[in-house]
PDB file of C-alpha atoms and ligand atoms in Angstrom:
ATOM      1  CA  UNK A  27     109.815  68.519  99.016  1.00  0.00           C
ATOM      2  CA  UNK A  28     110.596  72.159  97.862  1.00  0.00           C
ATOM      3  CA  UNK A  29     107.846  74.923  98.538  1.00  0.00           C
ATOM      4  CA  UNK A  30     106.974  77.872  97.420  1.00  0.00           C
ATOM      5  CA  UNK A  31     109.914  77.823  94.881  1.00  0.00           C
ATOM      6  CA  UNK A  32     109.884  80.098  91.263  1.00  0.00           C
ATOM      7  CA  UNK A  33     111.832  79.786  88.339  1.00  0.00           C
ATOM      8  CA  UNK A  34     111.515  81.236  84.659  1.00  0.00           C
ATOM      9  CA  UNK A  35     110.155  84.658  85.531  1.00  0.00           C
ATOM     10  CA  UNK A  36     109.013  87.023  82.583  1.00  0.00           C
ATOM     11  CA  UNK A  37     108.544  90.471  83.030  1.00  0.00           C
ATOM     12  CA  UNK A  38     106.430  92.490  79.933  1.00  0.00           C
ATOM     13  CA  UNK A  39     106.454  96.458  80.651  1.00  0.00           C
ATOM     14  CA  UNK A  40     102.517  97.650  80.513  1.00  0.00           C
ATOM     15  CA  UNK A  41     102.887 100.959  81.765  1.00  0.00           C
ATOM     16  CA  UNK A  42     106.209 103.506  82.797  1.00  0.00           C
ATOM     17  CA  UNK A  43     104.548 106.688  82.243  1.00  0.00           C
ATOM     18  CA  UNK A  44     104.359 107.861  85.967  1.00  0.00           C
ATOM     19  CA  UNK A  45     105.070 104.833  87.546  1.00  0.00           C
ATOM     20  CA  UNK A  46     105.575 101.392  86.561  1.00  0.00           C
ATOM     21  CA  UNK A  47     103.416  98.396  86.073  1.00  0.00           C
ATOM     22  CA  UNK A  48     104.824  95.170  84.715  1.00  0.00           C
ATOM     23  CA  UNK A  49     102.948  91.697  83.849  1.00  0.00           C
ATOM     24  CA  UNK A  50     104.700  89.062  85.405  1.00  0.00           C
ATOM     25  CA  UNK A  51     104.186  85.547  84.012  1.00  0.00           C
ATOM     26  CA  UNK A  52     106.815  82.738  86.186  1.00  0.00           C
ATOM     27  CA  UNK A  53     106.329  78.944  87.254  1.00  0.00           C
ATOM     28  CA  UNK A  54     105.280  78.443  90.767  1.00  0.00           C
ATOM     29  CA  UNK A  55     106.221  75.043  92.701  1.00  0.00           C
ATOM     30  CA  UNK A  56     103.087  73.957  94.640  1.00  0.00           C
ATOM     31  CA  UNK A  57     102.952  71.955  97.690  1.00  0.00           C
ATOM     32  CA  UNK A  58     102.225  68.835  95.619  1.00  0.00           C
ATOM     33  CA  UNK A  59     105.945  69.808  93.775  1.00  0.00           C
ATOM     34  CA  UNK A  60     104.084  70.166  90.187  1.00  0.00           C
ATOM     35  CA  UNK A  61     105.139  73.671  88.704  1.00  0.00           C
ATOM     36  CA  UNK A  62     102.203  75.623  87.796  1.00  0.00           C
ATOM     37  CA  UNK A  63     102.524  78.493  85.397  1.00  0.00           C
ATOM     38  CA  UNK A  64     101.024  81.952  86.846  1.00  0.00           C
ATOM     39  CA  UNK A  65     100.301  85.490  85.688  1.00  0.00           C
ATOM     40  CA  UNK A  66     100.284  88.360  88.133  1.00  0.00           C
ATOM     41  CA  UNK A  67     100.462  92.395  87.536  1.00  0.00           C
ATOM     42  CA  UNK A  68     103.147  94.519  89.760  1.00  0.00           C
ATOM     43  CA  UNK A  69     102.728  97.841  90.213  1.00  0.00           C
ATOM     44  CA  UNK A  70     105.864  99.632  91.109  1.00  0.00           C
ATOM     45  CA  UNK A  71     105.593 103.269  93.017  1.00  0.00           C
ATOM     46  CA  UNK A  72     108.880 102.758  94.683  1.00  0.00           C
ATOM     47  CA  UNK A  73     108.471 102.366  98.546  1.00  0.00           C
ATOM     48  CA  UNK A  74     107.127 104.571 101.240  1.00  0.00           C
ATOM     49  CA  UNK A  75     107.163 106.335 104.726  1.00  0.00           C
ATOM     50  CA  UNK A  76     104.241 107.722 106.559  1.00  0.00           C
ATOM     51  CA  UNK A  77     104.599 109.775 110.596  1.00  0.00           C
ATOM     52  CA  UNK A  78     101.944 110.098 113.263  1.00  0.00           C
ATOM     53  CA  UNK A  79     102.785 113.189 114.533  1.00  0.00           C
ATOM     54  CA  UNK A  80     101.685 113.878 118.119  1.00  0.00           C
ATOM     55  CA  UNK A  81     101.416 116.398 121.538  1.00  0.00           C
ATOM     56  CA  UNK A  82     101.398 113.930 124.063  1.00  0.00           C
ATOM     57  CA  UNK A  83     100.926 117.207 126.139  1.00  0.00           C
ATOM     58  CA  UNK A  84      97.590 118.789 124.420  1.00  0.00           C
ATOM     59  CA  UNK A  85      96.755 115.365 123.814  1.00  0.00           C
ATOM     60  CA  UNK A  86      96.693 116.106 120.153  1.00  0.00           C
ATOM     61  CA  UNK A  87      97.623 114.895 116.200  1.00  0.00           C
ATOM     62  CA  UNK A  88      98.875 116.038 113.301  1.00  0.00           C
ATOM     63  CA  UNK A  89      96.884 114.535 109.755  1.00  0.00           C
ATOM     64  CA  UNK A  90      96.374 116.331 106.542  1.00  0.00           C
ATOM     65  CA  UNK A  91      93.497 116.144 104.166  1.00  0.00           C
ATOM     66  CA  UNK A  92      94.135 116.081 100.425  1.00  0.00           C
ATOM     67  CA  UNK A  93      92.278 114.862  97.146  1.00  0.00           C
ATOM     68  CA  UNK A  94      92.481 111.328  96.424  1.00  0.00           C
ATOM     69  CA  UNK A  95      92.210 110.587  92.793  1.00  0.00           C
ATOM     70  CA  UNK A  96      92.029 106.325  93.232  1.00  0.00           C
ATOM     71  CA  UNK A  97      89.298 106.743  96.132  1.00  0.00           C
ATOM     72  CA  UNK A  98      86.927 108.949  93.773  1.00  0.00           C
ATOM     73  CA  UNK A  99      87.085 106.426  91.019  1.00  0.00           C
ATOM     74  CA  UNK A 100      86.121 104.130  93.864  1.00  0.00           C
ATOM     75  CA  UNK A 101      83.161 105.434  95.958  1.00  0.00           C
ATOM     76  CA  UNK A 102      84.626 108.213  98.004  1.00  0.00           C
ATOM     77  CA  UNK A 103      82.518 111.115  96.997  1.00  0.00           C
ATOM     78  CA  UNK A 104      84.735 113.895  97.224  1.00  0.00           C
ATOM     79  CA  UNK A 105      87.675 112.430  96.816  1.00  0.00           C
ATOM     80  CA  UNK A 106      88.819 113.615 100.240  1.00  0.00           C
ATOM     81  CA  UNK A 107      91.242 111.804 102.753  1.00  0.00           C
ATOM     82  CA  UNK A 108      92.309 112.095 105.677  1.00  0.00           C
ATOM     83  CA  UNK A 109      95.799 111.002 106.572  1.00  0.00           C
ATOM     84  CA  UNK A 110      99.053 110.785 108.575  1.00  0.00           C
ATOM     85  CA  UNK A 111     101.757 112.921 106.496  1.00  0.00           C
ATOM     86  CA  UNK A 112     103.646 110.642 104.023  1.00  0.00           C
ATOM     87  CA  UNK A 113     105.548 110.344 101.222  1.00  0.00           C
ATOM     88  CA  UNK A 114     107.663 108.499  98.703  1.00  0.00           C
ATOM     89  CA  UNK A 115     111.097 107.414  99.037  1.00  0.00           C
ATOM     90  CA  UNK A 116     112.825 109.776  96.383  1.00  0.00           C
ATOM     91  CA  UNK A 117     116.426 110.569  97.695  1.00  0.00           C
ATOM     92  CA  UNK A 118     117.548 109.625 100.918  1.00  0.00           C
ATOM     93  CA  UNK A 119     116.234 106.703 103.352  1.00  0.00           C
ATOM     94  CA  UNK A 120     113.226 106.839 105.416  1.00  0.00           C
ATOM     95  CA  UNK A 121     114.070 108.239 107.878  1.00  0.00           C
ATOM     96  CA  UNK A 122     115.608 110.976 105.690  1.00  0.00           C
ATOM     97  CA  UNK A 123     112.512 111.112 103.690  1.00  0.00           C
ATOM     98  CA  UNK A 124     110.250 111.536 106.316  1.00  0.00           C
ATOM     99  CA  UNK A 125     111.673 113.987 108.052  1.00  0.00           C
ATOM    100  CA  UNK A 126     111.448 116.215 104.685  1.00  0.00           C
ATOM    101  CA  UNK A 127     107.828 115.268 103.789  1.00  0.00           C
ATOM    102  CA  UNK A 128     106.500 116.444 107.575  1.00  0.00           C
ATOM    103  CA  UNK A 129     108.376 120.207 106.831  1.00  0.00           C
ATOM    104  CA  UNK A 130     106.843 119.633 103.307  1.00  0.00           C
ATOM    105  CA  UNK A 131     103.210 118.947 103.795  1.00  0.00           C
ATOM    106  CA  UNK A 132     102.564 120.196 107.317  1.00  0.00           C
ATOM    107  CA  UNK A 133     105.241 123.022 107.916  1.00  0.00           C
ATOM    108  CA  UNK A 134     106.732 121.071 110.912  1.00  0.00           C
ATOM    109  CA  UNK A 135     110.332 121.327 111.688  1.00  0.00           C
ATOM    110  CA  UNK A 136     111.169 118.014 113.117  1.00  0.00           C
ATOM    111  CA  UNK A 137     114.485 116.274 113.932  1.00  0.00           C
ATOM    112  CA  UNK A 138     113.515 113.176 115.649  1.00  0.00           C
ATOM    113  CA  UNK A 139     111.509 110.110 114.775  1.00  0.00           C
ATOM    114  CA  UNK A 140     110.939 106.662 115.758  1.00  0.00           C
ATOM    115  CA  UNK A 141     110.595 104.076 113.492  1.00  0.00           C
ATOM    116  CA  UNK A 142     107.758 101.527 114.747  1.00  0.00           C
ATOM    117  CA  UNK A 143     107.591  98.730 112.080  1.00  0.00           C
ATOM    118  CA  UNK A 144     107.397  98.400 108.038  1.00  0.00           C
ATOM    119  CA  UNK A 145     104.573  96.688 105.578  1.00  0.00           C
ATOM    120  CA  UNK A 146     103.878  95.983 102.395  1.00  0.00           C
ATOM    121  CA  UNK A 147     100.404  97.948 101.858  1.00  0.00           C
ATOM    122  CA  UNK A 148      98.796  95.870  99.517  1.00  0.00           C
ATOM    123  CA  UNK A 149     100.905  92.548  98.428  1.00  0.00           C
ATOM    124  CA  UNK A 150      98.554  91.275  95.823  1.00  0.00           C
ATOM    125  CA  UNK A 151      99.219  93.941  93.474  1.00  0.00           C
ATOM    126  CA  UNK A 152     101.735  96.778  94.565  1.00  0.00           C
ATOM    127  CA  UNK A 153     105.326  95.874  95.625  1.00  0.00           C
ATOM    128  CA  UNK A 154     105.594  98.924  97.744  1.00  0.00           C
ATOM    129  CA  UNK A 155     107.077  98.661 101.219  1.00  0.00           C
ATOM    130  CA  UNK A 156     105.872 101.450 103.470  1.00  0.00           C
ATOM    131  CA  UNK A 157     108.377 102.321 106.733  1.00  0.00           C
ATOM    132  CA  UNK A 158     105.801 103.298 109.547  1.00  0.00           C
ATOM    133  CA  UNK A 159     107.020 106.084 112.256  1.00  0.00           C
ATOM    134  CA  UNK A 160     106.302 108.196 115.207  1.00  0.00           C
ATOM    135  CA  UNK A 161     107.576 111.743 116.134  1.00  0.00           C
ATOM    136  CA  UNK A 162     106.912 114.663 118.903  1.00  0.00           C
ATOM    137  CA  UNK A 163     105.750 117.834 117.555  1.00  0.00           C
ATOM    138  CA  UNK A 164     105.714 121.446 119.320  1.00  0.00           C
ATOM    139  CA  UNK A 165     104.076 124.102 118.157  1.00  0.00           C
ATOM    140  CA  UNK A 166     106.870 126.219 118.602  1.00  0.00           C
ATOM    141  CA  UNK A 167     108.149 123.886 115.812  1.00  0.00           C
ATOM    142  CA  UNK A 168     106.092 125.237 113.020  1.00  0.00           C
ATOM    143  CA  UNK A 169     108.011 127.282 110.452  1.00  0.00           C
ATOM    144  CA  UNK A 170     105.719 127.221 107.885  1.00  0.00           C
ATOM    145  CA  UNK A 171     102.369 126.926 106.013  1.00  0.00           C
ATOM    146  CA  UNK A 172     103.215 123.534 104.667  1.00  0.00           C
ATOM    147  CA  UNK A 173     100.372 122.590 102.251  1.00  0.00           C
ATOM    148  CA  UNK A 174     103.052 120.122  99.803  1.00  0.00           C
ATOM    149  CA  UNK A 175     105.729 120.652  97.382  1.00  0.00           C
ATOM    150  CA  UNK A 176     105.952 124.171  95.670  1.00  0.00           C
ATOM    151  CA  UNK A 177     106.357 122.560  92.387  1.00  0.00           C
ATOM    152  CA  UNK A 178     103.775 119.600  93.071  1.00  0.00           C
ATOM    153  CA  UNK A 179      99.886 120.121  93.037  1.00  0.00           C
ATOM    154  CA  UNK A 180      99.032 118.491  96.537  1.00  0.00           C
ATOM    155  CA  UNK A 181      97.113 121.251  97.931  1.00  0.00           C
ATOM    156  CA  UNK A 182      97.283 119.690 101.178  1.00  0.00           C
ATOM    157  CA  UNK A 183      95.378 120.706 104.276  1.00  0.00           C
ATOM    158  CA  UNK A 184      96.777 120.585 107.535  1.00  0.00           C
ATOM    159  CA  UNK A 185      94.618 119.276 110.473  1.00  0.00           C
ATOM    160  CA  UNK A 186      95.609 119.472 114.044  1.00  0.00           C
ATOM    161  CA  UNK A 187      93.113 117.820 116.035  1.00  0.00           C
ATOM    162  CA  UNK A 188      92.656 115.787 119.405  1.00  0.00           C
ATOM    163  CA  UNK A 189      93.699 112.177 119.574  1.00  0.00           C
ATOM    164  CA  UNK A 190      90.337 110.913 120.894  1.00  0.00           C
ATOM    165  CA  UNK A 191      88.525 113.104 117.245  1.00  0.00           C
ATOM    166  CA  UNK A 192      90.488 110.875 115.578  1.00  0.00           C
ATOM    167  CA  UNK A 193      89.776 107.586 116.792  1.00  0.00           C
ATOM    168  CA  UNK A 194      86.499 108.906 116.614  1.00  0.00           C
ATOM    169  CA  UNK A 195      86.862 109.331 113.040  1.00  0.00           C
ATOM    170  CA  UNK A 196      88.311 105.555 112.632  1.00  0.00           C
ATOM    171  CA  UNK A 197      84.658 104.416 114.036  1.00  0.00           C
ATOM    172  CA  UNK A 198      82.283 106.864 111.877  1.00  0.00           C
ATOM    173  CA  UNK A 199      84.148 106.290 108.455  1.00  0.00           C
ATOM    174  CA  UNK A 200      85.744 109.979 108.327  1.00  0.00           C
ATOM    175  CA  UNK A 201      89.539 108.384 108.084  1.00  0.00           C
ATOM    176  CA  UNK A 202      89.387 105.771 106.000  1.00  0.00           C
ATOM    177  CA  UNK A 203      93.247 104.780 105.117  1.00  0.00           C
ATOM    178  CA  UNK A 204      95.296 101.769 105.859  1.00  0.00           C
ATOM    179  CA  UNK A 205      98.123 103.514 106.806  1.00  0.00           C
ATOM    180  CA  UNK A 206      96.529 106.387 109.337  1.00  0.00           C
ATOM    181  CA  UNK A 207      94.155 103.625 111.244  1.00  0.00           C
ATOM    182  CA  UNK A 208      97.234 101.629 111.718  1.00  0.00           C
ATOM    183  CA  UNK A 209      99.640 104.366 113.326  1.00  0.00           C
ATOM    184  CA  UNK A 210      96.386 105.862 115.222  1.00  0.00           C
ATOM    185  CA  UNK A 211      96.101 102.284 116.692  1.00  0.00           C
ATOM    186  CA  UNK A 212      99.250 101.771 116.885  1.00  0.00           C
ATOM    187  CA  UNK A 213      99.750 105.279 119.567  1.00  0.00           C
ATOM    188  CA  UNK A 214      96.075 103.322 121.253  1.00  0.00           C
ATOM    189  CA  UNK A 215      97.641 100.131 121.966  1.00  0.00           C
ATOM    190  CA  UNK A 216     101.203 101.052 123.209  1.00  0.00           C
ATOM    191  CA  UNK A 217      99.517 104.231 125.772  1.00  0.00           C
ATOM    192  CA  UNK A 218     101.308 107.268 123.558  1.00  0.00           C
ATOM    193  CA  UNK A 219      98.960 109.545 125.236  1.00  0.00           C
ATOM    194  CA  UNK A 220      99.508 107.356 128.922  1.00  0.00           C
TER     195      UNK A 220
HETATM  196  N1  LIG B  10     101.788 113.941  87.332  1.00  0.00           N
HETATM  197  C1  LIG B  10     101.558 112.955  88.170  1.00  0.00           C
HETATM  198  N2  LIG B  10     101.777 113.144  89.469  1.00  0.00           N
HETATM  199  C2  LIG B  10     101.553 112.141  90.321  1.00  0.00           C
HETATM  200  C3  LIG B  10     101.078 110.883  89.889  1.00  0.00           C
HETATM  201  N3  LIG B  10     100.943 110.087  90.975  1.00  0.00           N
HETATM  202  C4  LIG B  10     101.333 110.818  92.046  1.00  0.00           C
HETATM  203  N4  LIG B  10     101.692 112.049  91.647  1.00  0.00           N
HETATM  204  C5  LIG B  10     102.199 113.131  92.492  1.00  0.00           C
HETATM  205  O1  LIG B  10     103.359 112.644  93.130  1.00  0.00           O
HETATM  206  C6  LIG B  10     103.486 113.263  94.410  1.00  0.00           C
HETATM  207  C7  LIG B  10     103.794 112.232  95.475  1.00  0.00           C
HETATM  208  O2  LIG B  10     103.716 112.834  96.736  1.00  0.00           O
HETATM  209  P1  LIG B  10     104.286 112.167  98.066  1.00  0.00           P
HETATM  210  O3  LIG B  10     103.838 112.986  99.211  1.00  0.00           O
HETATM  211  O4  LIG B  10     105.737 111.842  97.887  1.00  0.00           O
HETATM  212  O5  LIG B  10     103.566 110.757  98.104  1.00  0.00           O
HETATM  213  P2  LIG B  10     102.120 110.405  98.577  1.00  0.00           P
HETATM  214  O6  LIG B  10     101.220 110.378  97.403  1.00  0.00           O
HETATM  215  O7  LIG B  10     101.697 111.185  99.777  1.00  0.00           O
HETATM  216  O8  LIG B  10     102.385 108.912  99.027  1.00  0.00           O
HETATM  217  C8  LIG B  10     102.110 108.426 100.297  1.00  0.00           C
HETATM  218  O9  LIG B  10     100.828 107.913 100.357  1.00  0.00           O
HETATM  219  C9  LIG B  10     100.622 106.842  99.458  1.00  0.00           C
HETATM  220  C10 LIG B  10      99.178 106.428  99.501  1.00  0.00           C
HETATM  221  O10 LIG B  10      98.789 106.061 100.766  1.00  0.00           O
HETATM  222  C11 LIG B  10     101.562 105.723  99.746  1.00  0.00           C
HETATM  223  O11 LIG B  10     101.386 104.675  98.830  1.00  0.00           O
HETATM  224  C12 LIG B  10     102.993 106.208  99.707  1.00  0.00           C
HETATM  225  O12 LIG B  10     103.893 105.233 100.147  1.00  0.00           O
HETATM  226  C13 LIG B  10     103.124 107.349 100.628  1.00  0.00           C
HETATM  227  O13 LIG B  10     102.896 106.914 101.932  1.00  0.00           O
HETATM  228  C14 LIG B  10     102.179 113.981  94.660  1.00  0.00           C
HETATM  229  O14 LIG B  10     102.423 115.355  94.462  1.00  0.00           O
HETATM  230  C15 LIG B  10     101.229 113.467  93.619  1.00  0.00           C
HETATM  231  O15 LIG B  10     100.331 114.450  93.285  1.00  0.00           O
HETATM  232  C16 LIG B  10     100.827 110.699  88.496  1.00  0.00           C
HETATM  233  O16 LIG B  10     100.411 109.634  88.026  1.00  0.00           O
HETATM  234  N5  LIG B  10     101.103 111.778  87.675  1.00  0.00           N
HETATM  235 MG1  LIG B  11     102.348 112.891 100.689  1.00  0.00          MG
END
């Protein structure tokens, strides 16, 4: 018996002004083997990469704080999040990418990483693939403000503050995204900090 198989996929463009977001109508073989016709909507933001940066000396992280359109539609008051630095895969890989978003947003030279593991962020409804890392920061790395793109409008905030504030800030609500409470846990579980 074949599972989990699709055939005739249709793809109707909704949306490509910023990003993309297609309806997706295709025949999905159940367990039973009877093909059952489905509709699901893809949005398509390309895929992602996202860095806890950390002193393993001072004991400390790197997050930034910037306004969150989606979360004020949805409850968030101020629109305000805290996260690790990330970005979206425009020109190189990952690695690449990452690398320029931390000198971007948080004014931190950089030149190694470790990559940790990769997710899909939200499969129901958003195709993107998100490459999770870790890096060592200095302070004598810093060679600028950071604060985003020149020609973007990120206004970004950079926050340099002790590992233990943050988990801290996991268990009162204060950092509230996916990505950030994964990485954070992720530096708990395997000792970064010893
Ligand atoms: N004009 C316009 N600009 C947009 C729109 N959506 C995003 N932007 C701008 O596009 C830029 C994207 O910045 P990046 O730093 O590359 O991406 P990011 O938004 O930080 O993305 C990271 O976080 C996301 C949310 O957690 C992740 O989904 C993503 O993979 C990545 O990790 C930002 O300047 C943002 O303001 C839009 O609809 N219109
Ligand atoms: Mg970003």
């Amino acid at each position: 018996m074949k599972y989990g198989n699709v055939k005739n996929i249709k793809k109707e463009l909704l949306s490509d002004n910023w990003y993309s977001l297609h309806k997706v109508t295709f025949q999905y073989q159940r367990e039973d083997a009877e093909w059952e016709t489905q509709i699901r909507e893809a949005y398509d933001r390309g895929n992602g990469a996202v860095i806890l940066l950390y002193n393993k000396k001072k004991g400390t992280v790197i997050l930034t704080r910037q306004f969150r359109m989606p979360t004020y539609l949805n409850g968030n008051e101020d629109g305000m999040m805290i996260e690790a630095c990330a970005g979206i895969l425009e020109k190189g890989n990952a690695e690449q990418t990452i690398i320029m978003e931390v000198e971007e947003e948080t004014g931190y030279k950089i030149t190694e990483v470790q990559k940790v593991f990769e997710s899909y962020m939200s499969p129901g409804s958003v195709t993107e693939v998100l490459y999770f890392f870790i890096g060592q920061y200095e302070d004598t790395m810093k060679v600028s403000e950071g604060g985003g793109a020149e020609d973007e409008t990120e206004n970004i905030e950079v926050l340099d503050m002790t590992f233990q504030k943050a988990l801290e800030m996991i268990a009162t609500g204060e950092i509230m995204d996916a990505k950030t409470i994964m990485l954070l846990q992720y530096a708990q579980i395997n000792q970064l900090f010893g």
